[in-house]
Amino acid sequence: MRHIALSLVSVLALTAPAFASGTPATPPAAPAAAPAAPAPAGTTATANPGISPDIGKLVDVATIPALQNIVVAGTQLRYIGDEHGLKAYFVSNAGQAQILYITPDGQASLVGAMFSGDGTPVSVMQLARLRQTGFDPVPYLNNNVNPSPVAAATGATAGTTPPVTAGATAAPAVAAPTMSAGEQLLAETKTASWIAFGESAGREVTVFMDPNCDHCHNLFKALQPYVAANKIYLRVIPVVVIGENSRTDNINILSAADPQAVWTAKINGQPVPVPNPVNPQAEVSVARNTTLFTRWQLPVAPYTVYRTNAGEVKVVSGTPTDFNAFLTDLGITP
C-alpha cells in the first residue's frame, strides 16, 4: 500500500454505472470559489471534544521570531499540533497555504510534509485534525498555484507537486497544461493509496473500485487470470461510491496485515474482518482516494485508467464493453 499526501474532503455518493470504453478523461474543473473567510483570531470554527482546544486557533505571527522576515503581510497562522518536537502551523494568505514547522528554539522554520520513521504521514493527520475543528484546509491546498505565504523572502512560489511520500512516486497534483487529461489523471493516481496485484513487469492497469460494487467485483475477477499470468499489474484504488459500509470496509481492508488477501476475499463474498487495531492512516487514505475520484468527476466505479500498447492513455467508464478489445489495446493476447 502506498501512503499519500495532503488533502481531505467528505465522500460523496455517486450515480449508478453506465458503460463505455476507450474514452478520454475530462480534467477536473477549477475551484468554484475562494475559501471562506477565516474565523476571528484566537478562535476555532467549531469546538471538538476529541482534540486539543488549541488546534485551529489563530496565532499572532509576531510571537514567532522565525517568521518575522519570512511570511507575506496578512498571512494567518493556525496551530495544528506539536509532534516530534516541532510545532506545526497551517499558514494561509489570499487563498494559498502551506504547512510550517517551527524549531524548538523558535528561531527557524521548515516548510513541507512530516513523516515518522514508520512512514506515518504526520502532516496529513495534522490537517485531518484541523478539519475536525470545522476549518477546511482543502480549498487552500487545491488553490496552491500563486505565490505562497512564505514567498516574500525567498521569491519561491507554491508548487502543484505534492510532497514525496513513503513508497510513492512524486506526481503533480495538477499536471502541466501540455499533458492530455488522461496523462494528468494517470499521474494523479500515483499520489493515491492503492492495493497492488501481480508483478510490476506486467502492463499496469489502474482501477478505482468500491468493495461493494458488483460491477467492480466482475471486473476484478475478469482481470485475475492475466494478473496471475504476470501479464497485468493491477492497482486497485479503493474509493467510496455506495455508502458508509464501503467506507468502513475500505478502512478495514487498508488496515489489514494483508490488504490483497482481504480485498480478494471480499470480492469473493466474504465479510471484511475488523482489524485490531484499525490503522488511523487508512481513514485518511480512503478520504484522499475518494477526493481524487470525485474531483475528477469520474462517473462510475469501476473506472479504469491504462496506457495502451501504443503509448496512449485511455480510460474505461464502467466495465469494458469488449473485454478482448481492451486486452488487445494493452498488447495482451486474449
PDB file of N, CA and C in Angstrom, residues 173-266:
ATOM      1  N   ALA A 173      -0.038  17.246  -8.627  1.00  0.00           N
ATOM      2  CA  ALA A 173      -1.461  17.245  -8.269  1.00  0.00           C
ATOM      3  C   ALA A 173      -2.277  17.758  -9.439  1.00  0.00           C
ATOM      4  N   VAL A 174      -1.748  18.742 -10.158  1.00  0.00           N
ATOM      5  CA  VAL A 174      -2.355  19.209 -11.399  1.00  0.00           C
ATOM      6  C   VAL A 174      -1.243  19.245 -12.423  1.00  0.00           C
ATOM      7  N   ALA A 175      -1.304  18.375 -13.385  1.00  0.00           N
ATOM      8  CA  ALA A 175      -0.198  18.230 -14.323  1.00  0.00           C
ATOM      9  C   ALA A 175      -0.095  19.446 -15.240  1.00  0.00           C
ATOM     10  N   ALA A 176       1.024  19.559 -15.913  1.00  0.00           N
ATOM     11  CA  ALA A 176       1.250  20.681 -16.809  1.00  0.00           C
ATOM     12  C   ALA A 176       0.183  20.723 -17.893  1.00  0.00           C
ATOM     13  N   PRO A 177      -0.194  21.926 -18.345  1.00  0.00           N
ATOM     14  CA  PRO A 177      -1.259  22.056 -19.340  1.00  0.00           C
ATOM     15  C   PRO A 177      -0.982  21.312 -20.629  1.00  0.00           C
ATOM     16  N   THR A 178       0.294  21.035 -20.945  1.00  0.00           N
ATOM     17  CA  THR A 178       0.606  20.350 -22.192  1.00  0.00           C
ATOM     18  C   THR A 178       0.243  18.871 -22.141  1.00  0.00           C
ATOM     19  N   MET A 179      -0.003  18.339 -20.959  1.00  0.00           N
ATOM     20  CA  MET A 179      -0.374  16.941 -20.837  1.00  0.00           C
ATOM     21  C   MET A 179      -1.849  16.759 -21.191  1.00  0.00           C
ATOM     22  N   SER A 180      -2.164  15.605 -21.761  1.00  0.00           N
ATOM     23  CA  SER A 180      -3.562  15.290 -22.003  1.00  0.00           C
ATOM     24  C   SER A 180      -4.262  15.049 -20.682  1.00  0.00           C
ATOM     25  N   ALA A 181      -5.595  15.099 -20.711  1.00  0.00           N
ATOM     26  CA  ALA A 181      -6.357  14.842 -19.487  1.00  0.00           C
ATOM     27  C   ALA A 181      -6.072  13.446 -18.958  1.00  0.00           C
ATOM     28  N   GLY A 182      -5.936  12.481 -19.875  1.00  0.00           N
ATOM     29  CA  GLY A 182      -5.633  11.124 -19.456  1.00  0.00           C
ATOM     30  C   GLY A 182      -4.290  11.033 -18.754  1.00  0.00           C
ATOM     31  N   GLU A 183      -3.280  11.729 -19.292  1.00  0.00           N
ATOM     32  CA  GLU A 183      -1.961  11.743 -18.665  1.00  0.00           C
ATOM     33  C   GLU A 183      -2.029  12.397 -17.288  1.00  0.00           C
ATOM     34  N   GLN A 184      -2.812  13.467 -17.173  1.00  0.00           N
ATOM     35  CA  GLN A 184      -2.967  14.133 -15.883  1.00  0.00           C
ATOM     36  C   GLN A 184      -3.576  13.190 -14.856  1.00  0.00           C
ATOM     37  N   LEU A 185      -4.660  12.513 -15.260  1.00  0.00           N
ATOM     38  CA  LEU A 185      -5.337  11.606 -14.332  1.00  0.00           C
ATOM     39  C   LEU A 185      -4.408  10.467 -13.934  1.00  0.00           C
ATOM     40  N   LEU A 186      -3.710   9.884 -14.889  1.00  0.00           N
ATOM     41  CA  LEU A 186      -2.807   8.781 -14.581  1.00  0.00           C
ATOM     42  C   LEU A 186      -1.718   9.240 -13.613  1.00  0.00           C
ATOM     43  N   ALA A 187      -1.193  10.441 -13.829  1.00  0.00           N
ATOM     44  CA  ALA A 187      -0.169  10.969 -12.923  1.00  0.00           C
ATOM     45  C   ALA A 187      -0.731  11.138 -11.517  1.00  0.00           C
ATOM     46  N   GLU A 188      -1.959  11.615 -11.410  1.00  0.00           N
ATOM     47  CA  GLU A 188      -2.535  11.838 -10.088  1.00  0.00           C
ATOM     48  C   GLU A 188      -2.841  10.531  -9.362  1.00  0.00           C
ATOM     49  N   THR A 189      -3.093   9.460 -10.091  1.00  0.00           N
ATOM     50  CA  THR A 189      -3.333   8.185  -9.408  1.00  0.00           C
ATOM     51  C   THR A 189      -2.090   7.722  -8.649  1.00  0.00           C
ATOM     52  N   LYS A 190      -0.917   8.222  -9.033  1.00  0.00           N
ATOM     53  CA  LYS A 190       0.318   7.830  -8.348  1.00  0.00           C
ATOM     54  C   LYS A 190       0.390   8.425  -6.948  1.00  0.00           C
ATOM     55  N   THR A 191      -0.438   9.429  -6.658  1.00  0.00           N
ATOM     56  CA  THR A 191      -0.446  10.030  -5.328  1.00  0.00           C
ATOM     57  C   THR A 191      -1.466   9.369  -4.415  1.00  0.00           C
ATOM     58  N   ALA A 192      -2.214   8.405  -4.934  1.00  0.00           N
ATOM     59  CA  ALA A 192      -3.262   7.743  -4.154  1.00  0.00           C
ATOM     60  C   ALA A 192      -2.679   6.592  -3.342  1.00  0.00           C
ATOM     61  N   SER A 193      -3.546   5.950  -2.552  1.00  0.00           N
ATOM     62  CA  SER A 193      -3.200   4.696  -1.876  1.00  0.00           C
ATOM     63  C   SER A 193      -3.856   3.564  -2.652  1.00  0.00           C
ATOM     64  N   TRP A 194      -3.075   2.576  -3.010  1.00  0.00           N
ATOM     65  CA  TRP A 194      -3.636   1.505  -3.816  1.00  0.00           C
ATOM     66  C   TRP A 194      -3.224   0.144  -3.271  1.00  0.00           C
ATOM     67  N   ILE A 195      -3.934  -0.895  -3.734  1.00  0.00           N
ATOM     68  CA  ILE A 195      -3.608  -2.280  -3.403  1.00  0.00           C
ATOM     69  C   ILE A 195      -3.095  -2.907  -4.699  1.00  0.00           C
ATOM     70  N   ALA A 196      -1.895  -3.435  -4.653  1.00  0.00           N
ATOM     71  CA  ALA A 196      -1.259  -3.958  -5.861  1.00  0.00           C
ATOM     72  C   ALA A 196      -1.477  -5.455  -5.982  1.00  0.00           C
ATOM     73  N   PHE A 197      -1.740  -5.892  -7.213  1.00  0.00           N
ATOM     74  CA  PHE A 197      -1.899  -7.312  -7.525  1.00  0.00           C
ATOM     75  C   PHE A 197      -1.036  -7.630  -8.735  1.00  0.00           C
ATOM     76  N   GLY A 198      -0.224  -8.675  -8.625  1.00  0.00           N
ATOM     77  CA  GLY A 198       0.605  -9.102  -9.742  1.00  0.00           C
ATOM     78  C   GLY A 198       1.993  -8.494  -9.686  1.00  0.00           C
ATOM     79  N   GLU A 199       2.770  -8.796 -10.696  1.00  0.00           N
ATOM     80  CA  GLU A 199       4.146  -8.342 -10.787  1.00  0.00           C
ATOM     81  C   GLU A 199       4.217  -7.036 -11.560  1.00  0.00           C
ATOM     82  N   SER A 200       5.114  -6.163 -11.125  1.00  0.00           N
ATOM     83  CA  SER A 200       5.219  -4.844 -11.759  1.00  0.00           C
ATOM     84  C   SER A 200       5.678  -4.923 -13.207  1.00  0.00           C
ATOM     85  N   ALA A 201       6.191  -6.085 -13.625  1.00  0.00           N
ATOM     86  CA  ALA A 201       6.611  -6.248 -15.018  1.00  0.00           C
ATOM     87  C   ALA A 201       5.421  -6.327 -15.965  1.00  0.00           C
ATOM     88  N   GLY A 202       4.229  -6.606 -15.437  1.00  0.00           N
ATOM     89  CA  GLY A 202       3.043  -6.682 -16.283  1.00  0.00           C
ATOM     90  C   GLY A 202       2.581  -5.299 -16.725  1.00  0.00           C
ATOM     91  N   ARG A 203       1.636  -5.253 -17.661  1.00  0.00           N
ATOM     92  CA  ARG A 203       1.071  -3.994 -18.123  1.00  0.00           C
ATOM     93  C   ARG A 203       0.246  -3.385 -16.998  1.00  0.00           C
ATOM     94  N   GLU A 204       0.553  -2.155 -16.642  1.00  0.00           N
ATOM     95  CA  GLU A 204      -0.099  -1.520 -15.499  1.00  0.00           C
ATOM     96  C   GLU A 204      -1.520  -1.086 -15.842  1.00  0.00           C
ATOM     97  N   VAL A 205      -2.451  -1.501 -15.004  1.00  0.00           N
ATOM     98  CA  VAL A 205      -3.856  -1.120 -15.137  1.00  0.00           C
ATOM     99  C   VAL A 205      -4.311  -0.593 -13.781  1.00  0.00           C
ATOM    100  N   THR A 206      -4.827   0.624 -13.756  1.00  0.00           N
ATOM    101  CA  THR A 206      -5.294   1.254 -12.520  1.00  0.00           C
ATOM    102  C   THR A 206      -6.807   1.335 -12.545  1.00  0.00           C
ATOM    103  N   VAL A 207      -7.443   0.847 -11.476  1.00  0.00           N
ATOM    104  CA  VAL A 207      -8.912   0.835 -11.442  1.00  0.00           C
ATOM    105  C   VAL A 207      -9.397   1.389 -10.104  1.00  0.00           C
ATOM    106  N   PHE A 208     -10.262   2.409 -10.166  1.00  0.00           N
ATOM    107  CA  PHE A 208     -10.976   2.875  -8.985  1.00  0.00           C
ATOM    108  C   PHE A 208     -12.110   1.886  -8.726  1.00  0.00           C
ATOM    109  N   MET A 209     -12.165   1.324  -7.516  1.00  0.00           N
ATOM    110  CA  MET A 209     -13.174   0.319  -7.198  1.00  0.00           C
ATOM    111  C   MET A 209     -13.784   0.565  -5.831  1.00  0.00           C
ATOM    112  N   ASP A 210     -15.070   0.262  -5.722  1.00  0.00           N
ATOM    113  CA  ASP A 210     -15.782   0.240  -4.447  1.00  0.00           C
ATOM    114  C   ASP A 210     -15.933  -1.224  -4.047  1.00  0.00           C
ATOM    115  N   PRO A 211     -15.602  -1.597  -2.819  1.00  0.00           N
ATOM    116  CA  PRO A 211     -15.628  -3.014  -2.438  1.00  0.00           C
ATOM    117  C   PRO A 211     -17.015  -3.637  -2.445  1.00  0.00           C
ATOM    118  N   ASN A 212     -18.057  -2.812  -2.495  1.00  0.00           N
ATOM    119  CA  ASN A 212     -19.425  -3.342  -2.507  1.00  0.00           C
ATOM    120  C   ASN A 212     -20.124  -3.158  -3.850  1.00  0.00           C
ATOM    121  N   CYS A 213     -19.341  -2.883  -4.873  1.00  0.00           N
ATOM    122  CA  CYS A 213     -19.885  -2.669  -6.225  1.00  0.00           C
ATOM    123  C   CYS A 213     -19.785  -3.967  -7.026  1.00  0.00           C
ATOM    124  N   ASP A 214     -20.933  -4.504  -7.459  1.00  0.00           N
ATOM    125  CA  ASP A 214     -20.944  -5.770  -8.209  1.00  0.00           C
ATOM    126  C   ASP A 214     -20.155  -5.672  -9.508  1.00  0.00           C
ATOM    127  N   HIS A 215     -20.252  -4.530 -10.185  1.00  0.00           N
ATOM    128  CA  HIS A 215     -19.510  -4.366 -11.440  1.00  0.00           C
ATOM    129  C   HIS A 215     -18.003  -4.368 -11.183  1.00  0.00           C
ATOM    130  N   CYS A 216     -17.598  -3.798 -10.037  1.00  0.00           N
ATOM    131  CA  CYS A 216     -16.184  -3.840  -9.654  1.00  0.00           C
ATOM    132  C   CYS A 216     -15.746  -5.278  -9.399  1.00  0.00           C
ATOM    133  N   HIS A 217     -16.604  -6.042  -8.718  1.00  0.00           N
ATOM    134  CA  HIS A 217     -16.305  -7.455  -8.472  1.00  0.00           C
ATOM    135  C   HIS A 217     -16.076  -8.187  -9.786  1.00  0.00           C
ATOM    136  N   ASN A 218     -16.971  -7.956 -10.735  1.00  0.00           N
ATOM    137  CA  ASN A 218     -16.894  -8.679 -12.008  1.00  0.00           C
ATOM    138  C   ASN A 218     -15.610  -8.338 -12.767  1.00  0.00           C
ATOM    139  N   LEU A 219     -15.259  -7.049 -12.780  1.00  0.00           N
ATOM    140  CA  LEU A 219     -14.043  -6.660 -13.494  1.00  0.00           C
ATOM    141  C   LEU A 219     -12.807  -7.214 -12.797  1.00  0.00           C
ATOM    142  N   PHE A 220     -12.785  -7.149 -11.476  1.00  0.00           N
ATOM    143  CA  PHE A 220     -11.643  -7.677 -10.726  1.00  0.00           C
ATOM    144  C   PHE A 220     -11.443  -9.156 -11.043  1.00  0.00           C
ATOM    145  N   LYS A 221     -12.533  -9.924 -11.038  1.00  0.00           N
ATOM    146  CA  LYS A 221     -12.426 -11.351 -11.327  1.00  0.00           C
ATOM    147  C   LYS A 221     -11.969 -11.600 -12.769  1.00  0.00           C
ATOM    148  N   ALA A 222     -12.457 -10.775 -13.705  1.00  0.00           N
ATOM    149  CA  ALA A 222     -12.078 -10.954 -15.105  1.00  0.00           C
ATOM    150  C   ALA A 222     -10.594 -10.689 -15.328  1.00  0.00           C
ATOM    151  N   LEU A 223     -10.025  -9.810 -14.527  1.00  0.00           N
ATOM    152  CA  LEU A 223      -8.613  -9.471 -14.688  1.00  0.00           C
ATOM    153  C   LEU A 223      -7.674 -10.485 -14.038  1.00  0.00           C
ATOM    154  N   GLN A 224      -8.190 -11.274 -13.095  1.00  0.00           N
ATOM    155  CA  GLN A 224      -7.315 -12.136 -12.300  1.00  0.00           C
ATOM    156  C   GLN A 224      -6.487 -13.145 -13.092  1.00  0.00           C
ATOM    157  N   PRO A 225      -7.029 -13.797 -14.133  1.00  0.00           N
ATOM    158  CA  PRO A 225      -6.169 -14.735 -14.884  1.00  0.00           C
ATOM    159  C   PRO A 225      -4.938 -14.049 -15.488  1.00  0.00           C
ATOM    160  N   TYR A 226      -5.088 -12.792 -15.891  1.00  0.00           N
ATOM    161  CA  TYR A 226      -3.982 -12.067 -16.517  1.00  0.00           C
ATOM    162  C   TYR A 226      -3.025 -11.532 -15.455  1.00  0.00           C
ATOM    163  N   VAL A 227      -3.555 -11.251 -14.268  1.00  0.00           N
ATOM    164  CA  VAL A 227      -2.689 -10.895 -13.141  1.00  0.00           C
ATOM    165  C   VAL A 227      -1.848 -12.115 -12.739  1.00  0.00           C
ATOM    166  N   ALA A 228      -2.516 -13.268 -12.632  1.00  0.00           N
ATOM    167  CA  ALA A 228      -1.820 -14.493 -12.229  1.00  0.00           C
ATOM    168  C   ALA A 228      -0.750 -14.893 -13.236  1.00  0.00           C
ATOM    169  N   ALA A 229      -0.977 -14.565 -14.508  1.00  0.00           N
ATOM    170  CA  ALA A 229      -0.009 -14.894 -15.560  1.00  0.00           C
ATOM    171  C   ALA A 229       1.067 -13.818 -15.712  1.00  0.00           C
ATOM    172  N   ASN A 230       1.059 -12.828 -14.798  1.00  0.00           N
ATOM    173  CA  ASN A 230       2.034 -11.731 -14.814  1.00  0.00           C
ATOM    174  C   ASN A 230       1.951 -10.882 -16.079  1.00  0.00           C
ATOM    175  N   LYS A 231       0.765 -10.875 -16.684  1.00  0.00           N
ATOM    176  CA  LYS A 231       0.571 -10.027 -17.860  1.00  0.00           C
ATOM    177  C   LYS A 231       0.021  -8.657 -17.474  1.00  0.00           C
ATOM    178  N   ILE A 232      -0.653  -8.578 -16.328  1.00  0.00           N
ATOM    179  CA  ILE A 232      -1.218  -7.315 -15.846  1.00  0.00           C
ATOM    180  C   ILE A 232      -0.749  -7.066 -14.428  1.00  0.00           C
ATOM    181  N   TYR A 233      -0.302  -5.848 -14.206  1.00  0.00           N
ATOM    182  CA  TYR A 233      -0.023  -5.359 -12.856  1.00  0.00           C
ATOM    183  C   TYR A 233      -1.204  -4.456 -12.482  1.00  0.00           C
ATOM    184  N   LEU A 234      -2.050  -4.922 -11.598  1.00  0.00           N
ATOM    185  CA  LEU A 234      -3.309  -4.249 -11.281  1.00  0.00           C
ATOM    186  C   LEU A 234      -3.153  -3.403 -10.027  1.00  0.00           C
ATOM    187  N   ARG A 235      -3.485  -2.131 -10.147  1.00  0.00           N
ATOM    188  CA  ARG A 235      -3.525  -1.233  -8.991  1.00  0.00           C
ATOM    189  C   ARG A 235      -4.983  -0.892  -8.692  1.00  0.00           C
ATOM    190  N   VAL A 236      -5.495  -1.408  -7.604  1.00  0.00           N
ATOM    191  CA  VAL A 236      -6.867  -1.113  -7.173  1.00  0.00           C
ATOM    192  C   VAL A 236      -6.821   0.071  -6.216  1.00  0.00           C
ATOM    193  N   ILE A 237      -7.509   1.145  -6.574  1.00  0.00           N
ATOM    194  CA  ILE A 237      -7.625   2.315  -5.703  1.00  0.00           C
ATOM    195  C   ILE A 237      -8.994   2.255  -5.034  1.00  0.00           C
ATOM    196  N   PRO A 238      -9.053   1.922  -3.744  1.00  0.00           N
ATOM    197  CA  PRO A 238     -10.350   1.807  -3.071  1.00  0.00           C
ATOM    198  C   PRO A 238     -10.983   3.175  -2.870  1.00  0.00           C
ATOM    199  N   VAL A 239     -12.249   3.305  -3.299  1.00  0.00           N
ATOM    200  CA  VAL A 239     -12.994   4.547  -3.137  1.00  0.00           C
ATOM    201  C   VAL A 239     -14.369   4.238  -2.563  1.00  0.00           C
ATOM    202  N   VAL A 240     -15.039   5.280  -2.115  1.00  0.00           N
ATOM    203  CA  VAL A 240     -16.385   5.141  -1.553  1.00  0.00           C
ATOM    204  C   VAL A 240     -17.382   5.687  -2.558  1.00  0.00           C
ATOM    205  N   VAL A 241     -18.206   4.806  -3.096  1.00  0.00           N
ATOM    206  CA  VAL A 241     -19.246   5.185  -4.045  1.00  0.00           C
ATOM    207  C   VAL A 241     -20.626   4.851  -3.484  1.00  0.00           C
ATOM    208  N   ILE A 242     -20.732   3.704  -2.850  1.00  0.00           N
ATOM    209  CA  ILE A 242     -22.052   3.180  -2.472  1.00  0.00           C
ATOM    210  C   ILE A 242     -22.527   3.704  -1.121  1.00  0.00           C
ATOM    211  N   GLY A 243     -21.637   3.935  -0.177  1.00  0.00           N
ATOM    212  CA  GLY A 243     -22.094   4.453   1.102  1.00  0.00           C
ATOM    213  C   GLY A 243     -21.166   4.125   2.245  1.00  0.00           C
ATOM    214  N   GLU A 244     -21.683   4.297   3.472  1.00  0.00           N
ATOM    215  CA  GLU A 244     -20.869   4.165   4.672  1.00  0.00           C
ATOM    216  C   GLU A 244     -20.273   2.777   4.830  1.00  0.00           C
ATOM    217  N   ASN A 245     -21.018   1.737   4.420  1.00  0.00           N
ATOM    218  CA  ASN A 245     -20.465   0.386   4.518  1.00  0.00           C
ATOM    219  C   ASN A 245     -19.170   0.259   3.714  1.00  0.00           C
ATOM    220  N   SER A 246     -19.149   0.894   2.548  1.00  0.00           N
ATOM    221  CA  SER A 246     -17.950   0.834   1.708  1.00  0.00           C
ATOM    222  C   SER A 246     -16.797   1.589   2.362  1.00  0.00           C
ATOM    223  N   ARG A 247     -17.119   2.695   3.000  1.00  0.00           N
ATOM    224  CA  ARG A 247     -16.068   3.441   3.699  1.00  0.00           C
ATOM    225  C   ARG A 247     -15.452   2.574   4.800  1.00  0.00           C
ATOM    226  N   THR A 248     -16.310   1.944   5.591  1.00  0.00           N
ATOM    227  CA  THR A 248     -15.827   1.094   6.680  1.00  0.00           C
ATOM    228  C   THR A 248     -15.017  -0.077   6.144  1.00  0.00           C
ATOM    229  N   ASP A 249     -15.547  -0.726   5.107  1.00  0.00           N
ATOM    230  CA  ASP A 249     -14.824  -1.861   4.519  1.00  0.00           C
ATOM    231  C   ASP A 249     -13.454  -1.436   4.000  1.00  0.00           C
ATOM    232  N   ASN A 250     -13.403  -0.289   3.316  1.00  0.00           N
ATOM    233  CA  ASN A 250     -12.122   0.175   2.772  1.00  0.00           C
ATOM    234  C   ASN A 250     -11.105   0.444   3.880  1.00  0.00           C
ATOM    235  N   ILE A 251     -11.551   1.085   4.943  1.00  0.00           N
ATOM    236  CA  ILE A 251     -10.651   1.380   6.060  1.00  0.00           C
ATOM    237  C   ILE A 251     -10.129   0.091   6.675  1.00  0.00           C
ATOM    238  N   ASN A 252     -11.020  -0.876   6.857  1.00  0.00           N
ATOM    239  CA  ASN A 252     -10.601  -2.151   7.448  1.00  0.00           C
ATOM    240  C   ASN A 252      -9.674  -2.931   6.516  1.00  0.00           C
ATOM    241  N   ILE A 253      -9.931  -2.853   5.228  1.00  0.00           N
ATOM    242  CA  ILE A 253      -9.070  -3.545   4.260  1.00  0.00           C
ATOM    243  C   ILE A 253      -7.671  -2.938   4.261  1.00  0.00           C
ATOM    244  N   LEU A 254      -7.602  -1.611   4.224  1.00  0.00           N
ATOM    245  CA  LEU A 254      -6.301  -0.949   4.196  1.00  0.00           C
ATOM    246  C   LEU A 254      -5.571  -1.057   5.534  1.00  0.00           C
ATOM    247  N   SER A 255      -6.303  -1.381   6.601  1.00  0.00           N
ATOM    248  CA  SER A 255      -5.682  -1.587   7.915  1.00  0.00           C
ATOM    249  C   SER A 255      -5.153  -3.002   8.094  1.00  0.00           C
ATOM    250  N   ALA A 256      -5.574  -3.907   7.220  1.00  0.00           N
ATOM    251  CA  ALA A 256      -5.225  -5.320   7.383  1.00  0.00           C
ATOM    252  C   ALA A 256      -3.741  -5.565   7.142  1.00  0.00           C
ATOM    253  N   ALA A 257      -3.222  -6.621   7.749  1.00  0.00           N
ATOM    254  CA  ALA A 257      -1.831  -7.008   7.531  1.00  0.00           C
ATOM    255  C   ALA A 257      -1.596  -7.421   6.083  1.00  0.00           C
ATOM    256  N   ASP A 258      -2.620  -7.961   5.434  1.00  0.00           N
ATOM    257  CA  ASP A 258      -2.523  -8.392   4.042  1.00  0.00           C
ATOM    258  C   ASP A 258      -3.724  -7.846   3.280  1.00  0.00           C
ATOM    259  N   PRO A 259      -3.682  -6.580   2.859  1.00  0.00           N
ATOM    260  CA  PRO A 259      -4.830  -5.983   2.160  1.00  0.00           C
ATOM    261  C   PRO A 259      -5.225  -6.738   0.903  1.00  0.00           C
ATOM    262  N   GLN A 260      -4.236  -7.290   0.182  1.00  0.00           N
ATOM    263  CA  GLN A 260      -4.554  -8.035  -1.041  1.00  0.00           C
ATOM    264  C   GLN A 260      -5.477  -9.209  -0.737  1.00  0.00           C
ATOM    265  N   ALA A 261      -5.135  -9.967   0.298  1.00  0.00           N
ATOM    266  CA  ALA A 261      -5.935 -11.148   0.644  1.00  0.00           C
ATOM    267  C   ALA A 261      -7.329 -10.762   1.118  1.00  0.00           C
ATOM    268  N   VAL A 262      -7.428  -9.701   1.914  1.00  0.00           N
ATOM    269  CA  VAL A 262      -8.737  -9.298   2.441  1.00  0.00           C
ATOM    270  C   VAL A 262      -9.603  -8.736   1.325  1.00  0.00           C
ATOM    271  N   TRP A 263      -9.008  -7.945   0.414  1.00  0.00           N
ATOM    272  CA  TRP A 263      -9.782  -7.422  -0.720  1.00  0.00           C
ATOM    273  C   TRP A 263     -10.305  -8.570  -1.577  1.00  0.00           C
ATOM    274  N   THR A 264      -9.442  -9.519  -1.875  1.00  0.00           N
ATOM    275  CA  THR A 264      -9.851 -10.659  -2.705  1.00  0.00           C
ATOM    276  C   THR A 264     -10.952 -11.464  -2.029  1.00  0.00           C
ATOM    277  N   ALA A 265     -10.832 -11.662  -0.727  1.00  0.00           N
ATOM    278  CA  ALA A 265     -11.873 -12.389  -0.001  1.00  0.00           C
ATOM    279  C   ALA A 265     -13.199 -11.642  -0.051  1.00  0.00           C
ATOM    280  N   LYS A 266     -13.144 -10.319   0.067  1.00  0.00           N
ATOM    281  CA  LYS A 266     -14.365  -9.509  -0.016  1.00  0.00           C
ATOM    282  C   LYS A 266     -15.014  -9.661  -1.386  1.00  0.00           C
TER     283      LYS A 266
END
